[in-house]
Steps between C-alpha positions, in 0.01 A plus 500: 500500500674324790765692692860392445773621738869430536766656720872439444813650651873491426828571673778686315672166430207395279561762230789656314687826548605743229659843499426809294661836577477539879195271545508131593193306386361171630274319255293212628410178320200471270193363673193345338225486767290256297225745403463834322521761773351848485655659812840493673603657831868487598653479848859542610728518798800731466751687712571845360784692664486879469528611138388166357173372354355224284271495198273199447362413156310216332497362147252271324620198308519585130535874562810722499335761723584532867235656725639693798306422820668739738811664638569408861724606786416460865473750784295804585722712269564265209756567230246408234158342545211529256266300284534561126253697291456510124467125430143412403550141620615595853258632763722606791584154643316272253622402153219399264663365180288593200326184379646300789828307513592136548850564636709773657827590665610771741798733497654709776736788420730581791603866526781568744566214742167340599453132586198306378416207727191368327261589220173344392168557333144379511321456167128442467208479261127447517233617740333381819198275456296685764440200730585537869758245614427244771715541815779248547380420851251621758734638764598852598857599418601862566857631513605766751575782258538849654232748398592828330275760338612710206234751602702591807717688250218632279603864537847431354402269212398185684175456304710354218732287713308171521782301336795609718277483809408140418864409434600663829248284688633181342864594562414573863334158526816338357717692749703662221367857505774748598402649837503862376268435203163675517245518218636821340847342494356188338323714240829670407662158454258407218393832349478500120519856362381400152185344644493766775413246765614215723302210350757368252485123566859428392643787704317391815636147482850626414501699824349210695762259359776731622358484855368144529727306267223385266208676331332474163178574314295203390143405420291228662209299362262557791479531878589133545850590383503789748397263780813293436718804564316574824551137606874557438492808725542748214248788469439640153457852365208481256385745234124557480260715300122516525205722412314699766340278763645172364718426805286511812658669803790641298622843616499619137163497323663393174847510346683459171799360687585435864741278698413304815667229706344153501580381853269202536165330459201434722360151557240583233771590248451877507810717460662670799698804385687801622352774285725808521218719366324478838481833687682376813745225586240343727259463206757365250409135555211422263330170419358482148254261343696238305306541177506881506872513575587239239316699232676821604839328489468275194273690262718810446844445658490132394614360834806723537689467830834594650670201662745618769692253715827432680749232393384279789135517389452233232232566241208259467540219249403606148537872566763540227465406137174388346182512704 
């Protein structure tokens, strides 16, 4: 089955507001992506003053059921931040509608006085074909992304901080990382107590959006799509998983889930990364075989990336909507 992917986003003006008790709700328009999707990951940008928080939910066309995707407030001591348990269709940050869905809409409940700037979602279906992509061009392109190792903080929980470490590197590259932010601070900004970790995709981009102006989770077809972001000067945070020994020169022998920064490509098309799982900052830069990396990125995580950029960094053509 061919992979189908679509990312869409809305501003508050695109939906409608309603009020119930002390909660204001924004409900977005119905969207039909043009295929039956099996997974949805939401992204949002919100300002949450002290005492306020937002709840994000999704609904399939033809269903009356809303599926809560998370409670969010920003900061190292959030008012309320957690993924939602107890829904068999929601796995932390991914909604998998039973039987698939051909349309959906999003809702945001505003508790207190938060402001939602933008909300979106990527929907997808299908699997990777298993064929390594051909590079767009035979020329080296590598962005100057600072190197940080999560293992520097291994004694205080850093072994599980690949996601906030990767986001920190990209924010530093964009020049939008607050000067006092170290990796433990970043981890507290995205911690999900229900998942007991810092790898919640939606929470990481919500924090990044607060700092950089723009951030969202999406999925790409292959490394050719990633090359277009590098050409635009935008590094990507990519989710990978691979069995033992499947990613040569990786600092972890195998992993069920790990985040790295794609910072460029060699002239041969291999992938230049900052891998936060490296033992030292000096060893963070890793170059991976194109085919091995593409399998690790597309086969399990299905091409999931965080896109983080400033307002003055335009996205490559075709990076929103249908791929």
